[in-house]
PDB file of C-alpha atoms in Angstrom:
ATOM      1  CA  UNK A 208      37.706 -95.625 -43.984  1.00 45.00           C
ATOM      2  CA  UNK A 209      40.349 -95.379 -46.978  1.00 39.00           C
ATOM      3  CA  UNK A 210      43.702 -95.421 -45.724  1.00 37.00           C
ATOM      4  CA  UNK A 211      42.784 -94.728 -42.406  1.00 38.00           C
ATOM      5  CA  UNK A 212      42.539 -97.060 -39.482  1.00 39.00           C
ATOM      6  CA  UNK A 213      41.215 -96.615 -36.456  1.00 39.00           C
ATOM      7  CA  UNK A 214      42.971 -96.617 -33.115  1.00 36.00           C
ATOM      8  CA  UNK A 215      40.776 -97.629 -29.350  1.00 35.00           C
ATOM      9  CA  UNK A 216      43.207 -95.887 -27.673  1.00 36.00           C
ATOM     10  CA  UNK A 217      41.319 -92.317 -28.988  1.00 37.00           C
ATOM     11  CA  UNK A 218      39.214 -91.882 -25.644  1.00 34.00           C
ATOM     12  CA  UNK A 219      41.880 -91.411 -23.911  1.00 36.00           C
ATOM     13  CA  UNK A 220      43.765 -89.216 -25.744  1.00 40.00           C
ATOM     14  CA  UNK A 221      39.849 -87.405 -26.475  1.00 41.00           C
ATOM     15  CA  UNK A 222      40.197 -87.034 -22.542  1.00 40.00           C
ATOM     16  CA  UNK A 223      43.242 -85.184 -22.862  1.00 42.00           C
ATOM     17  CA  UNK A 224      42.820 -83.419 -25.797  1.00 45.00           C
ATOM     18  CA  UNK A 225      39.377 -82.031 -24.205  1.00 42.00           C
ATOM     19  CA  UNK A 226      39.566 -81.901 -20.194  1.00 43.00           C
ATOM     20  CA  UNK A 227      36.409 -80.293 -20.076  1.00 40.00           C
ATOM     21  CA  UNK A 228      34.409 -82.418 -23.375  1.00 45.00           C
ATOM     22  CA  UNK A 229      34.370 -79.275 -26.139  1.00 44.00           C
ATOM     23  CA  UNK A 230      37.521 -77.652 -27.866  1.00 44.00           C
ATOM     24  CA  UNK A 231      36.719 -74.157 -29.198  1.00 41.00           C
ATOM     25  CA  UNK A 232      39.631 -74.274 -31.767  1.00 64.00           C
ATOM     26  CA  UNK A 233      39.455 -77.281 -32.992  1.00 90.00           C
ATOM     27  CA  UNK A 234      39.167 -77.030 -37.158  1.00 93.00           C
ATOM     28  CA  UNK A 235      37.993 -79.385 -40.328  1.00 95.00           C
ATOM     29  CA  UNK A 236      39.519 -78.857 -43.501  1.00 94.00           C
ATOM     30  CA  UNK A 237      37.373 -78.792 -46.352  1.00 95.00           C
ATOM     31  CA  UNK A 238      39.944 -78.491 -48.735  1.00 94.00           C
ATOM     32  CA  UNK A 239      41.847 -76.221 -50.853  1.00 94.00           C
ATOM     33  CA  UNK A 240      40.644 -73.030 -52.715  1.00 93.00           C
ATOM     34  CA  UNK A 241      43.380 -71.630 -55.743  1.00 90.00           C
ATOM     35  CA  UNK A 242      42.074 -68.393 -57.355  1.00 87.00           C
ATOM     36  CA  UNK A 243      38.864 -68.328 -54.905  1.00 87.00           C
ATOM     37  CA  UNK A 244      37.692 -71.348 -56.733  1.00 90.00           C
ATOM     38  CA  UNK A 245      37.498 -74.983 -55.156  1.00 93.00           C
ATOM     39  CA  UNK A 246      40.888 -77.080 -56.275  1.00 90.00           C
ATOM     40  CA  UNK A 247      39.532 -79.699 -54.806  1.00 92.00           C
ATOM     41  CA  UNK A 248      36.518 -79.530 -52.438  1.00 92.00           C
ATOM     42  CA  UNK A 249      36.843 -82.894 -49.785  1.00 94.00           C
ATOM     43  CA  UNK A 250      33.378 -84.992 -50.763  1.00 93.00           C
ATOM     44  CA  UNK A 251      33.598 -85.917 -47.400  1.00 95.00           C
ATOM     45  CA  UNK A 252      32.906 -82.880 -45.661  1.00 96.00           C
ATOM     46  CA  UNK A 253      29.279 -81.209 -46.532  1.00 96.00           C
ATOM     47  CA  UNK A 254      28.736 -77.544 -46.259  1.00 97.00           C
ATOM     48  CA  UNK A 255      25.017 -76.860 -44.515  1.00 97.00           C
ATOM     49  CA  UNK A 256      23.144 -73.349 -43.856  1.00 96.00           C
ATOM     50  CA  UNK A 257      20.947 -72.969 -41.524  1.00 93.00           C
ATOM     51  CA  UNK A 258      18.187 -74.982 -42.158  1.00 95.00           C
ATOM     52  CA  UNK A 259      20.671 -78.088 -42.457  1.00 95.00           C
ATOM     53  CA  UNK A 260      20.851 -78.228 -46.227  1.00 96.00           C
ATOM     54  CA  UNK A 261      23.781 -79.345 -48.245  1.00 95.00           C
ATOM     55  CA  UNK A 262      25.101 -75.503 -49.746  1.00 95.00           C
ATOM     56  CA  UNK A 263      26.797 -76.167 -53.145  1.00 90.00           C
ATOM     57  CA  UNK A 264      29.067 -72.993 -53.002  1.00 91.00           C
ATOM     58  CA  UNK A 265      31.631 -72.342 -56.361  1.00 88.00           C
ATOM     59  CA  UNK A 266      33.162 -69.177 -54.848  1.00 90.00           C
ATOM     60  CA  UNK A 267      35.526 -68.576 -51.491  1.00 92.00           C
ATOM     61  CA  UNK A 268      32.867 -65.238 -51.373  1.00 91.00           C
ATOM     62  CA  UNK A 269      30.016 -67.680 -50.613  1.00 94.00           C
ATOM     63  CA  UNK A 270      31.635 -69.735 -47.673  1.00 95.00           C
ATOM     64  CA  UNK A 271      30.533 -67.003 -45.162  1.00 94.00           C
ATOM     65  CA  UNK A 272      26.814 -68.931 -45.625  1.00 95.00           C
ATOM     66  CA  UNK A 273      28.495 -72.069 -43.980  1.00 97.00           C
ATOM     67  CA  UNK A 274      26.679 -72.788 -40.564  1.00 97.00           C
ATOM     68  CA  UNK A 275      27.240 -76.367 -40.262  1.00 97.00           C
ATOM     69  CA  UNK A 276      29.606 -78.986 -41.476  1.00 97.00           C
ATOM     70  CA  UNK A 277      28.680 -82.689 -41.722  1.00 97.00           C
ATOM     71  CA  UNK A 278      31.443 -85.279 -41.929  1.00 96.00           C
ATOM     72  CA  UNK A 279      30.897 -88.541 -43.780  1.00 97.00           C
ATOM     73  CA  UNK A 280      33.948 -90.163 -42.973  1.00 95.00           C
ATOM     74  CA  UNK A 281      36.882 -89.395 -40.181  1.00 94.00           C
ATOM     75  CA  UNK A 282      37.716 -86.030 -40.587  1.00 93.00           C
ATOM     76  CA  UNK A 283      41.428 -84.927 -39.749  1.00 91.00           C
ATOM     77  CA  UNK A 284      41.299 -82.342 -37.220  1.00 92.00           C
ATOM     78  CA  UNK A 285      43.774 -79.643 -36.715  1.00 87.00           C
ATOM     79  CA  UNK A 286      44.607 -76.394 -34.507  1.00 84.00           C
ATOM     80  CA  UNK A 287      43.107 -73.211 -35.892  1.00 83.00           C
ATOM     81  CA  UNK A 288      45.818 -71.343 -36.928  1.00 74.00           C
ATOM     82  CA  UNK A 289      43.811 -68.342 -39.026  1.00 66.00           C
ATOM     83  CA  UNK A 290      45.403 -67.256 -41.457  1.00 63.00           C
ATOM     84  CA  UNK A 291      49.005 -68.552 -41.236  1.00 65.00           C
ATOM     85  CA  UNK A 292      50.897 -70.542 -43.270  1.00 59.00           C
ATOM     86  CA  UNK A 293      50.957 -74.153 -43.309  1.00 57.00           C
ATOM     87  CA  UNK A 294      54.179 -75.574 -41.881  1.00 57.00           C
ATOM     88  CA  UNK A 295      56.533 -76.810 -44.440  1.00 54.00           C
ATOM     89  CA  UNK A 296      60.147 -78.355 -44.257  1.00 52.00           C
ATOM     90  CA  UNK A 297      61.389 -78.134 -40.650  1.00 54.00           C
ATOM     91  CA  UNK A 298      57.959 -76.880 -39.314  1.00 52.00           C
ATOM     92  CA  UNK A 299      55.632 -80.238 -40.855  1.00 54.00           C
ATOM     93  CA  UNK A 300      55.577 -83.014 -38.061  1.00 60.00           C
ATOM     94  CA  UNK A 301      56.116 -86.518 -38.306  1.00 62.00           C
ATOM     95  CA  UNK A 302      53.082 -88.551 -39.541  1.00 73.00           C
ATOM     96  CA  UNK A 303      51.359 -90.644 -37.241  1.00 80.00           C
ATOM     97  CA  UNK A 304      48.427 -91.409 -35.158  1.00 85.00           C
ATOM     98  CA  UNK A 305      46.484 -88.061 -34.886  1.00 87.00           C
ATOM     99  CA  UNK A 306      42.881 -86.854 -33.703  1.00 91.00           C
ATOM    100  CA  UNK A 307      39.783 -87.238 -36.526  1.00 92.00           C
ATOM    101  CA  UNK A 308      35.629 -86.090 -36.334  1.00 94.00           C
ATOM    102  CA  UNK A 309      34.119 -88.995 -36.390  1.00 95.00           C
ATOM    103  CA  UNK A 310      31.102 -88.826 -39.075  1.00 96.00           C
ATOM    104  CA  UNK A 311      28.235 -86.303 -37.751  1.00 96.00           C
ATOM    105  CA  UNK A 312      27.315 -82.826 -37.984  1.00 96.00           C
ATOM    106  CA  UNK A 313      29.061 -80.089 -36.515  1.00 96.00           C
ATOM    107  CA  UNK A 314      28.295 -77.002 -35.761  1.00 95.00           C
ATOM    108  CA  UNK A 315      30.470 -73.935 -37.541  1.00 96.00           C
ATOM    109  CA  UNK A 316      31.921 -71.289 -34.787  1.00 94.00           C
ATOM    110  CA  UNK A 317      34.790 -69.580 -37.649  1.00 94.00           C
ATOM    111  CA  UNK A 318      36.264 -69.839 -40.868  1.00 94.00           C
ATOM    112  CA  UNK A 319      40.089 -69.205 -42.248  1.00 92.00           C
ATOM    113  CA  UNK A 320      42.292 -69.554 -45.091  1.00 92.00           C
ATOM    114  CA  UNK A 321      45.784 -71.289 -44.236  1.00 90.00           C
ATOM    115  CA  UNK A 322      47.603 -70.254 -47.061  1.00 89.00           C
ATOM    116  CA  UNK A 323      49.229 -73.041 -49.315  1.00 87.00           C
ATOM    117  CA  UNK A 324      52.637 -72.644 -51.772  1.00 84.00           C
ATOM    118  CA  UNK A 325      49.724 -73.074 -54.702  1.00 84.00           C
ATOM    119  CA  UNK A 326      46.339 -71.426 -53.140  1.00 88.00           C
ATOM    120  CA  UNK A 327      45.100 -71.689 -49.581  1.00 92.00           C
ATOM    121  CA  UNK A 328      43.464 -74.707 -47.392  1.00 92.00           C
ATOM    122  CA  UNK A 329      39.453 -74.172 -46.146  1.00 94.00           C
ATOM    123  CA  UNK A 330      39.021 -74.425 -42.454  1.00 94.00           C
ATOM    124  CA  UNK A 331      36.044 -74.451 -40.637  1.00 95.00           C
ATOM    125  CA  UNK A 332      36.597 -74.361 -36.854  1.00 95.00           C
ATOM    126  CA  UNK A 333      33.765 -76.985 -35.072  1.00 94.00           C
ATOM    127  CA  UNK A 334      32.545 -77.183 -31.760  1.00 90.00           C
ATOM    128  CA  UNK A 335      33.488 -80.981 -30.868  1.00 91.00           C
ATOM    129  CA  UNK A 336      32.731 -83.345 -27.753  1.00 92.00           C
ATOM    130  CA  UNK A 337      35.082 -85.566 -26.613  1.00 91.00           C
ATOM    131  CA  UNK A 338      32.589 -88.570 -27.573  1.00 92.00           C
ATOM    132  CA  UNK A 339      33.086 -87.328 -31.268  1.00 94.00           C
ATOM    133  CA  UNK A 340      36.810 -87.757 -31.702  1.00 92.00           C
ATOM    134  CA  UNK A 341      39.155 -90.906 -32.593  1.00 92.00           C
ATOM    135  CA  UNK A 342      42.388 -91.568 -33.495  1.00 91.00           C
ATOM    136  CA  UNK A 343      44.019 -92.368 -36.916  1.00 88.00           C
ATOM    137  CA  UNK A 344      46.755 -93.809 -38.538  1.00 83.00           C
ATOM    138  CA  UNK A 345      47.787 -91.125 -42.063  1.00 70.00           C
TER     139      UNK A 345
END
């Protein structure tokens, strides 16, 4: 998995994270958009419509199209935040083990923009089970 390594300790902290199996704001990042352009896109995370097939979208305008996401690797996952920017300085926590999709297909329930000093992240919030999350070491 790249730099990543797994940790076994992820179900329970899954059980924790999600008492009752599925977080509603749980979010992907697909990666980072400067001047409504990708800059980069994550080859990890695939963009679906509806019919399940891989979208290749060039502008933020086309993102609305996004229905599903499919992970090919672990997948940080984060708290949907909208539209507010990232946490810098102070604000950025410590690195260390933290929640990740494991590779599947999720479904698409939002999207937002966190905005960056240089551009703006691309968030998709998922609908995740418990079963569907591990731990990892950034």
């Amino acid at each position: 998995m790249n730099a990543f390594t797994i940790y076994k300790p992820c179900l329970l902290l899954a059980s924790c994270l999600l008492p009752i199996g599925v977080q509603a704001s749980t979010c992907i990042t697909a990666g980072r958009m400067d001047n409504s352009v990708w800059a980069p896109q994550f080859q990890s995370v695939r963009l679906l419509d509806d019919a399940g097939r891989i979208l290749a979208l060039k502008k933020k305008s086309e993102l609305t199209r996004v229905r599903a996401v499919e992970v090919t690797e672990a997948a940080l996952l984060s708290v949907c935040d909208g539209n507010k920017a990232v946490a810098q300085g102070e604000g950025a926590q410590v690195k260390g083990p933290v929640p990740a999709a494991k590779p599947g297909r999720f479904n698409v329930a939002g999207l937002a923009f966190p905005k960056l000093q240089n551009g703006e992240l691309v968030e998709f919030e998922v609908t995740i089970a418990a079963d569907q999350i591990v731990m990892i070491k950034r």
